[in-house]
CSV table of C-alpha atoms in Angstrom, one decimal:
chain,number,residue,atom,x,y,z
A,45,MET,CA,5.6,-3.5,-21.8
A,46,GLN,CA,8.0,-3.4,-18.8
A,47,TYR,CA,10.7,-0.8,-18.5
A,48,GLU,CA,13.7,-1.1,-16.4
A,49,VAL,CA,14.7,2.1,-14.5
A,50,GLU,CA,18.3,1.8,-13.4
A,51,GLN,CA,21.1,4.1,-11.9
A,52,LYS,CA,24.5,3.1,-11.4
A,53,PHE,CA,26.9,4.9,-9.0
A,54,PRO,CA,30.7,4.5,-8.8
A,55,VAL,CA,31.5,3.9,-5.1
A,56,ASP,CA,34.9,3.4,-3.5
A,57,ASP,CA,33.7,1.7,-0.4
A,58,LEU,CA,31.1,-0.9,-0.9
A,59,ALA,CA,31.0,-1.9,2.7
A,60,ALA,CA,30.1,1.4,3.8
A,61,VAL,CA,27.0,1.6,1.5
A,62,ALA,CA,26.0,-2.0,2.5
A,63,GLU,CA,26.0,-0.8,6.1
A,64,ARG,CA,23.7,2.0,5.3
A,65,MET,CA,21.4,-0.2,3.3
A,66,THR,CA,21.2,-2.6,6.4
A,67,ALA,CA,20.3,0.4,8.4
A,68,LEU,CA,17.3,1.0,6.0
A,69,GLY,CA,16.0,-2.5,6.5
A,70,GLY,CA,17.7,-4.1,3.6
A,71,THR,CA,19.3,-7.7,4.0
A,72,ILE,CA,22.5,-7.9,2.1
A,73,SER,CA,22.9,-11.4,0.1
A,74,GLU,CA,25.9,-13.7,-0.1
A,75,PRO,CA,28.1,-12.6,-3.3
A,76,GLN,CA,27.3,-14.6,-6.4
A,77,THR,CA,29.4,-14.4,-9.6
A,78,GLU,CA,27.5,-13.3,-12.6
A,79,ILE,CA,29.0,-14.0,-16.2
A,80,ASP,CA,27.5,-11.9,-19.1
A,81,LEU,CA,28.4,-12.7,-22.6
A,82,TYR,CA,27.4,-9.9,-24.9
A,83,PHE,CA,26.8,-10.3,-28.6
A,84,ALA,CA,26.9,-8.1,-31.6
A,85,HIS,CA,23.9,-8.2,-33.9
A,86,PRO,CA,24.3,-9.6,-37.5
A,87,ALA,CA,23.0,-6.4,-39.1
A,88,ARG,CA,22.6,-3.5,-36.5
A,89,ASP,CA,25.4,-1.7,-34.7
A,90,PHE,CA,24.2,-2.1,-31.1
A,91,VAL,CA,26.7,0.7,-29.9
A,92,GLU,CA,24.9,3.2,-32.2
A,93,THR,CA,21.3,1.8,-31.6
A,94,ASP,CA,22.2,1.7,-27.8
A,95,GLU,CA,20.8,-1.8,-27.6
A,96,ALA,CA,22.3,-4.8,-25.9
A,97,PHE,CA,21.9,-8.6,-25.9
A,98,ARG,CA,23.4,-11.0,-23.8
A,99,ILE,CA,23.5,-14.6,-22.1
A,100,ARG,CA,23.8,-14.4,-18.3
A,101,ARG,CA,25.1,-17.3,-16.2
A,102,LYS,CA,24.4,-17.0,-12.5
A,103,GLY,CA,25.4,-20.0,-10.8
A,104,GLU,CA,23.4,-22.9,-12.4
A,105,LYS,CA,20.8,-20.2,-13.6
A,106,HIS,CA,20.9,-19.0,-17.1
A,107,PHE,CA,19.0,-16.0,-18.9
A,108,VAL,CA,18.9,-14.4,-22.3
A,109,THR,CA,18.4,-10.7,-22.1
A,110,TYR,CA,17.6,-7.9,-24.5
A,111,LYS,CA,17.9,-4.4,-23.6
A,112,GLY,CA,16.3,-1.6,-25.7
A,113,PRO,CA,17.7,1.9,-26.1
A,114,LYS,CA,17.8,4.3,-23.1
A,115,ILE,CA,14.8,6.6,-23.2
A,116,ASP,CA,15.8,9.3,-20.9
A,117,THR,CA,19.2,11.2,-20.0
A,118,THR,CA,19.8,10.8,-16.4
A,119,THR,CA,18.6,7.3,-15.3
A,120,LYS,CA,19.0,4.3,-17.6
A,121,THR,CA,15.4,3.6,-18.3
A,122,ARG,CA,14.9,1.1,-21.3
A,123,GLN,CA,12.8,-1.7,-22.4
A,124,GLU,CA,14.1,-5.0,-21.0
A,125,ILE,CA,13.1,-8.5,-22.1
A,126,GLU,CA,14.5,-11.2,-20.0
A,127,MET,CA,13.8,-14.9,-20.5
A,128,PRO,CA,15.2,-17.7,-18.3
A,129,LEU,CA,16.8,-20.8,-19.8
A,130,PRO,CA,16.9,-24.3,-18.4
A,131,PRO,CA,19.8,-24.8,-15.9
A,132,GLY,CA,22.4,-27.3,-16.9
A,133,GLU,CA,26.0,-27.3,-18.0
A,134,SER,CA,25.4,-27.3,-21.7
A,135,THR,CA,23.0,-24.5,-21.7
A,136,PHE,CA,25.6,-21.7,-21.9
A,137,ASP,CA,27.7,-23.3,-24.7
A,138,GLY,CA,24.6,-24.4,-26.6
A,139,TRP,CA,23.1,-21.2,-26.7
A,140,LYS,CA,26.4,-19.5,-27.8
A,141,LYS,CA,26.6,-21.8,-30.7
A,142,MET,CA,22.9,-21.2,-31.8
A,143,LEU,CA,23.4,-17.4,-31.6
A,144,GLN,CA,26.7,-17.7,-33.6
A,145,ALA,CA,24.9,-19.8,-36.3
A,146,LEU,CA,22.3,-17.1,-36.5
A,147,GLY,CA,25.1,-14.4,-37.1
A,148,PHE,CA,25.4,-12.9,-33.6
A,149,THR,CA,29.0,-12.4,-32.6
A,150,PRO,CA,30.4,-12.7,-29.0
A,151,VAL,CA,31.8,-9.4,-28.2
A,152,SER,CA,33.0,-9.3,-24.7
A,153,GLU,CA,32.5,-11.1,-21.3
A,154,VAL,CA,31.5,-9.1,-18.2
A,155,ARG,CA,32.3,-10.8,-15.0
A,156,LYS,CA,31.3,-9.6,-11.5
A,157,SER,CA,30.6,-10.5,-8.0
A,158,ARG,CA,27.3,-9.1,-7.0
A,159,ARG,CA,25.6,-8.9,-3.7
A,160,LYS,CA,22.0,-7.8,-3.6
A,161,ALA,CA,19.5,-6.3,-1.2
A,162,HIS,CA,15.8,-5.1,-1.5
A,163,ILE,CA,14.9,-1.9,0.3
A,164,THR,CA,11.3,-0.7,0.3
A,165,TRP,CA,11.3,3.1,-0.3
A,166,GLN,CA,8.5,5.4,-1.1
A,167,ASP,CA,6.3,2.3,-1.5
A,168,CYS,CA,8.7,0.8,-4.0
A,169,GLU,CA,10.8,-2.2,-3.5
A,170,VAL,CA,14.1,-1.1,-5.1
A,171,GLU,CA,16.5,-3.7,-6.0
A,172,CYS,CA,20.1,-2.7,-5.0
A,173,SER,CA,23.1,-4.4,-6.3
A,174,LEU,CA,26.6,-3.9,-4.7
A,175,ASP,CA,28.9,-4.9,-7.5
A,176,ASP,CA,32.6,-5.8,-7.9
A,177,VAL,CA,33.2,-5.8,-11.8
A,178,ASP,CA,36.5,-7.4,-12.9
A,179,ARG,CA,38.7,-4.9,-14.8
A,180,VAL,CA,35.9,-2.1,-14.4
A,181,GLY,CA,35.5,-1.4,-10.4
A,182,THR,CA,33.1,-1.2,-7.7
A,183,TYR,CA,29.7,0.3,-8.2
A,184,VAL,CA,26.2,0.2,-6.7
A,185,GLU,CA,23.1,-0.1,-9.0
A,186,LEU,CA,19.5,0.9,-7.9
A,187,GLU,CA,16.6,-0.5,-10.1
A,188,LEU,CA,13.0,-0.9,-10.5
A,189,VAL,CA,11.2,-2.7,-13.3
A,190,VAL,CA,7.7,-0.8,-14.0
A,191,ASP,CA,4.9,-0.2,-16.5
A,192,LYS,CA,5.1,2.8,-18.6
A,193,ASP,CA,2.7,5.0,-16.4
A,194,GLN,CA,4.9,4.4,-13.3
A,195,LEU,CA,8.1,5.6,-14.9
A,196,ASP,CA,8.1,9.1,-13.1
A,197,ALA,CA,7.5,7.6,-9.8
A,198,ALA,CA,10.1,5.0,-10.2
A,199,ARG,CA,12.8,7.7,-11.0
A,200,ALA,CA,11.7,9.8,-8.2
A,201,CYS,CA,12.0,6.9,-5.8
A,202,ILE,CA,15.5,5.8,-7.1
A,203,ALA,CA,16.7,9.4,-6.8
A,204,ALA,CA,15.4,9.6,-3.3
A,205,LEU,CA,17.1,6.5,-2.1
A,206,ALA,CA,20.3,7.5,-3.9
A,207,GLU,CA,20.2,10.7,-1.9
A,208,GLU,CA,19.6,8.7,1.5
A,209,LEU,CA,22.3,6.4,0.7
A,210,GLY,CA,24.9,9.2,0.1
A,211,LEU,CA,25.2,8.2,-3.6
A,212,ARG,CA,25.9,11.3,-5.8
A,213,GLU,CA,28.1,10.6,-8.6
A,214,THR,CA,26.3,8.8,-11.3
A,215,GLU,CA,27.6,6.5,-14.3
A,216,ARG,CA,25.3,6.2,-17.4
A,217,ARG,CA,27.5,3.8,-19.3
A,218,SER,CA,26.9,0.1,-19.0
A,219,TYR,CA,29.6,-2.3,-17.5
A,220,LEU,CA,30.1,-3.5,-21.0
A,221,GLU,CA,30.9,0.1,-22.3
A,222,LEU,CA,33.1,0.7,-19.3
A,223,LEU,CA,35.0,-2.6,-20.0
A,224,LEU,CA,35.4,-1.6,-23.7
A,225,THR,CA,36.6,1.7,-22.9
A,226,SER,CA,39.2,0.5,-20.3
A,227,GLN,CA,40.4,-2.2,-22.9
A,228,SER,CA,40.8,0.4,-25.5
A,229,LEU,CA,42.8,2.6,-23.1
A,230,ASP,CA,45.1,-0.4,-22.3
A,231,ARG,CA,46.0,-0.7,-26.0
B,54,MET,CA,28.8,-31.0,-34.5
B,55,GLN,CA,25.5,-33.0,-34.8
B,56,TYR,CA,23.6,-33.4,-38.2
B,57,GLU,CA,20.1,-34.3,-38.7
B,58,VAL,CA,19.6,-36.9,-41.6
B,59,GLU,CA,15.9,-36.8,-42.5
B,60,GLN,CA,13.7,-37.9,-45.3
B,61,LYS,CA,10.0,-37.2,-45.7
B,62,PHE,CA,7.4,-39.2,-47.8
B,63,PRO,CA,4.0,-38.0,-48.8
B,64,VAL,CA,1.6,-41.1,-47.9
B,65,ASP,CA,-2.2,-41.3,-48.4
B,66,ASP,CA,-2.7,-43.8,-45.7
B,67,LEU,CA,-1.0,-43.1,-42.5
B,68,ALA,CA,-2.7,-46.1,-40.8
B,69,ALA,CA,-1.2,-48.5,-43.1
B,70,VAL,CA,2.2,-47.2,-42.5
B,71,ALA,CA,1.7,-47.3,-38.8
B,72,GLU,CA,0.7,-51.1,-39.0
B,73,ARG,CA,4.0,-51.9,-40.9
B,74,MET,CA,5.8,-49.9,-38.3
B,75,THR,CA,4.2,-52.0,-35.5
B,76,ALA,CA,5.1,-55.1,-37.3
B,77,LEU,CA,8.9,-53.9,-37.3
B,78,GLY,CA,8.7,-53.5,-33.5
B,79,GLY,CA,7.9,-49.9,-33.2
B,80,THR,CA,5.3,-48.5,-30.7
B,81,ILE,CA,3.1,-45.8,-32.1
B,82,SER,CA,2.6,-42.9,-29.6
B,83,GLU,CA,-0.6,-41.0,-29.1
B,84,PRO,CA,-0.9,-38.0,-31.3
B,85,GLN,CA,0.4,-34.8,-30.1
B,86,THR,CA,0.0,-31.2,-31.5
B,87,GLU,CA,3.0,-29.4,-32.5
B,88,ILE,CA,3.1,-25.6,-33.5
B,89,ASP,CA,6.2,-24.4,-35.1
B,90,LEU,CA,6.5,-20.6,-35.5
B,91,TYR,CA,9.1,-19.8,-38.2
B,92,PHE,CA,10.9,-16.5,-38.3
B,93,ALA,CA,12.8,-14.5,-41.0
B,94,HIS,CA,16.1,-13.3,-40.2
B,95,PRO,CA,16.8,-9.6,-39.9
B,96,ALA,CA,19.6,-9.6,-42.6
B,97,ARG,CA,19.8,-13.1,-44.2
B,98,ASP,CA,17.3,-14.5,-46.7
B,99,PHE,CA,16.5,-17.8,-45.1
B,100,VAL,CA,14.8,-19.1,-48.4
B,101,GLU,CA,18.0,-18.3,-50.3
B,102,THR,CA,20.5,-19.5,-47.6
B,103,ASP,CA,18.3,-22.7,-47.1
B,104,GLU,CA,18.4,-22.2,-43.3
B,105,ALA,CA,15.3,-22.1,-40.8
B,106,PHE,CA,14.7,-20.7,-37.4
B,107,ARG,CA,11.6,-21.4,-35.1
B,108,ILE,CA,9.9,-21.7,-31.7
B,109,ARG,CA,8.3,-25.1,-31.2
B,110,ARG,CA,5.4,-25.6,-28.8
B,111,LYS,CA,4.8,-29.2,-28.0
B,112,GLY,CA,2.1,-29.4,-25.3
B,113,GLU,CA,3.8,-27.8,-22.3
B,114,LYS,CA,7.3,-28.0,-23.8
B,115,HIS,CA,9.1,-25.5,-26.0
B,116,PHE,CA,12.0,-25.5,-28.0
B,117,VAL,CA,14.2,-23.0,-30.0
B,118,THR,CA,15.6,-24.7,-33.3
B,119,TYR,CA,18.1,-23.5,-35.9
B,120,LYS,CA,18.6,-25.7,-39.0
B,121,GLY,CA,21.5,-25.0,-41.3
B,122,PRO,CA,21.6,-25.4,-45.1
B,123,LYS,CA,20.8,-29.1,-46.6
B,124,ILE,CA,24.2,-30.6,-47.5
B,125,ASP,CA,23.0,-33.2,-49.9
B,126,THR,CA,20.5,-33.7,-52.6
B,127,THR,CA,18.4,-36.6,-51.8
B,128,THR,CA,18.0,-36.7,-47.9
B,129,LYS,CA,17.6,-33.7,-45.9
B,130,THR,CA,20.8,-33.7,-44.1
B,131,ARG,CA,21.6,-30.5,-42.3
B,132,GLN,CA,23.1,-29.1,-39.1
B,133,GLU,CA,20.6,-28.8,-36.3
B,134,ILE,CA,20.8,-27.0,-33.0
B,135,GLU,CA,17.8,-27.3,-30.8
B,136,MET,CA,17.7,-25.8,-27.3
B,137,PRO,CA,15.0,-26.4,-24.8
B,138,LEU,CA,13.0,-23.6,-23.1
B,139,PRO,CA,11.4,-23.8,-19.7
B,140,PRO,CA,7.8,-24.9,-19.7
B,141,GLY,CA,5.0,-22.4,-18.9
B,142,GLU,CA,2.2,-20.2,-20.5
B,143,SER,CA,4.6,-17.1,-21.0
B,144,THR,CA,7.4,-18.8,-22.7
B,145,PHE,CA,6.0,-18.8,-26.3
B,146,ASP,CA,5.0,-15.2,-26.2
B,147,GLY,CA,7.8,-13.9,-24.3
B,148,TRP,CA,10.3,-15.4,-26.9
B,149,LYS,CA,8.4,-14.1,-29.7
B,150,LYS,CA,8.7,-10.6,-28.2
B,151,MET,CA,12.3,-10.9,-27.7
B,152,LEU,CA,13.1,-12.3,-31.2
B,153,GLN,CA,11.0,-9.5,-32.7
B,154,ALA,CA,13.0,-6.9,-30.7
B,155,LEU,CA,16.0,-8.4,-32.3
B,156,GLY,CA,14.6,-7.9,-35.7
B,157,PHE,CA,13.4,-11.4,-36.5
B,158,THR,CA,9.8,-11.5,-38.1
B,159,PRO,CA,7.3,-14.2,-37.6
B,160,VAL,CA,6.7,-15.6,-41.0
B,161,SER,CA,4.3,-18.6,-40.8
B,162,GLU,CA,2.9,-21.2,-38.2
B,163,VAL,CA,3.0,-24.9,-39.1
B,164,ARG,CA,0.6,-26.8,-37.0
B,165,LYS,CA,0.4,-30.6,-37.1
B,166,SER,CA,-0.6,-33.7,-35.3
B,167,ARG,CA,2.3,-36.0,-34.9
B,168,ARG,CA,2.6,-39.6,-33.8
B,169,LYS,CA,6.0,-41.2,-33.2
B,170,ALA,CA,7.6,-44.4,-33.2
B,171,HIS,CA,11.2,-45.6,-32.8
B,172,ILE,CA,12.3,-48.5,-35.0
B,173,THR,CA,15.7,-50.1,-34.6
B,174,TRP,CA,17.1,-50.9,-38.0
B,175,GLN,CA,20.6,-51.8,-39.2
B,176,ASP,CA,21.8,-51.0,-35.6
B,177,CYS,CA,20.3,-47.4,-35.7
B,178,GLU,CA,17.5,-46.2,-33.9
B,179,VAL,CA,15.3,-44.3,-36.4
B,180,GLU,CA,12.9,-41.8,-35.2
B,181,CYS,CA,9.6,-42.1,-37.3
B,182,SER,CA,6.8,-39.4,-37.4
B,183,LEU,CA,3.5,-39.9,-38.6
B,184,ASP,CA,2.3,-36.3,-39.5
B,185,ASP,CA,-0.9,-34.7,-40.2
B,186,VAL,CA,-0.1,-31.3,-41.2
B,187,ASP,CA,-2.8,-28.5,-41.3
B,188,ARG,CA,-3.3,-27.3,-44.9
B,189,VAL,CA,-0.3,-29.4,-46.1
B,190,GLY,CA,-1.3,-33.0,-46.0
B,191,THR,CA,-0.2,-36.3,-44.4
B,192,TYR,CA,3.6,-37.5,-44.5
B,193,VAL,CA,5.8,-39.8,-42.8
B,194,GLU,CA,9.4,-38.8,-41.6
B,195,LEU,CA,12.3,-40.9,-40.8
B,196,GLU,CA,15.1,-39.3,-38.9
B,197,LEU,CA,18.6,-39.8,-37.5
B,198,VAL,CA,20.8,-37.4,-35.6
B,199,VAL,CA,24.5,-38.3,-35.9
B,200,ASP,CA,28.0,-37.1,-35.9
B,201,LYS,CA,29.8,-36.3,-39.3
B,202,ASP,CA,31.4,-39.6,-39.7
B,203,GLN,CA,28.3,-41.7,-39.4
B,204,LEU,CA,26.4,-39.6,-42.1
B,205,ASP,CA,26.8,-42.2,-44.9
B,206,ALA,CA,25.7,-45.2,-42.6
B,207,ALA,CA,22.8,-43.1,-41.5
B,208,ARG,CA,21.5,-42.3,-45.0
B,209,ALA,CA,21.9,-46.0,-46.0
B,210,CYS,CA,20.0,-46.9,-42.9
B,211,ILE,CA,17.1,-44.7,-43.7
B,212,ALA,CA,16.9,-45.6,-47.4
B,213,ALA,CA,16.6,-49.3,-46.3
B,214,LEU,CA,14.0,-48.7,-43.7
B,215,ALA,CA,12.0,-46.7,-46.2
B,216,GLU,CA,12.2,-49.5,-48.6
B,217,GLU,CA,11.0,-52.0,-46.0
B,218,LEU,CA,8.0,-49.7,-45.3
B,219,GLY,CA,7.0,-49.3,-48.8
B,220,LEU,CA,7.8,-45.5,-48.8
B,221,ARG,CA,9.0,-44.6,-52.3
B,222,GLU,CA,8.0,-41.2,-53.3
B,223,THR,CA,10.1,-38.5,-51.3
B,224,GLU,CA,9.5,-34.8,-50.6
B,225,ARG,CA,12.5,-32.6,-50.0
B,226,ARG,CA,10.8,-29.5,-49.1
B,227,SER,CA,10.0,-28.6,-45.5
B,228,TYR,CA,6.4,-28.3,-44.2
B,229,LEU,CA,7.1,-24.6,-44.1
B,230,GLU,CA,8.0,-24.5,-47.7
B,231,LEU,CA,4.9,-26.8,-48.6
B,232,LEU,CA,2.7,-24.6,-46.5
B,233,LEU,CA,4.0,-21.3,-48.1
B,234,THR,CA,3.8,-22.9,-51.6
B,235,SER,CA,0.1,-24.0,-51.0
B,236,GLN,CA,-0.7,-20.4,-49.8
B,237,SER,CA,0.8,-18.8,-52.9
B,238,LEU,CA,-1.5,-21.2,-55.0
B,239,ASP,CA,-4.5,-20.2,-53.1
B,240,ARG,CA,-4.0,-16.5,-54.0
């Protein structure tokens, strides 16, 4: 089983962090729009069970992703199962219909512009994301996907890289949680 | 919304029916093995709601299919949503894991050898299947997928083609239901 070890950092100045990433050997990609449609489960309260299930559209590409409960208190380590879907215009709507027929309810759509970089740090290739999230804000995410016996090493690697990038303040909530919080504050 | 109008006929002699189909202009395909893994829903009893949800493997191809409740008493007319998955060895197991994480439970695997023919009849192109189903038996299925306003015409077309092919006895239960019945008789 593969685990996603991820840490999120609110940042005011994405360009400054991008510069530091470039200095560490990372190549910053062009921004790409990602649209995540999150679903409620027909029988489980995903807020309580700390799970998530979504369809992601990334340009022409589509994915379905399940995220299990977070298993530690500082990073966002959790089981992740992501399966690609075929490209094509009808994929997103077709899957939305299929999931609705099965009793899943669309909850909220998270839309962001994401630039990516890969930085090799302490022998790990860390996936770095520079995110500008609609109605949420600007954040950096550092992520590794590893087997269970590499979890501690992965957490240490991400903490060290964050330190090097000057990222200190962390945010454990997902973009979905942050969006739902900001929406409830708007009311 | 698209509906699947389908009728199933138990037949002792698939070769004899295949010959009649050829005489009506159908070309019989080579046999292909289809493996359908059916799932139970985390909150609904699909036997009671008369729904079905499965992953199908057909050679290298994979599909996820939802079938809604049957809406008439003679044919097997029902809503069907079928989405293709990318080909590849890891697709079947990856999706099985994803669905299990979401609380779906694998119920039973239906395995059959299927030959297909398309016959144009009363301006409809009917999909004909000649099926040899493991632990269930040999059957012919006639199927049309149509919009709601064409349901009556589709049923009439299938009835007329069945008559022409000498198919009289019908079977309304799915292969899954027939397999589960034969398994409970075995006990």
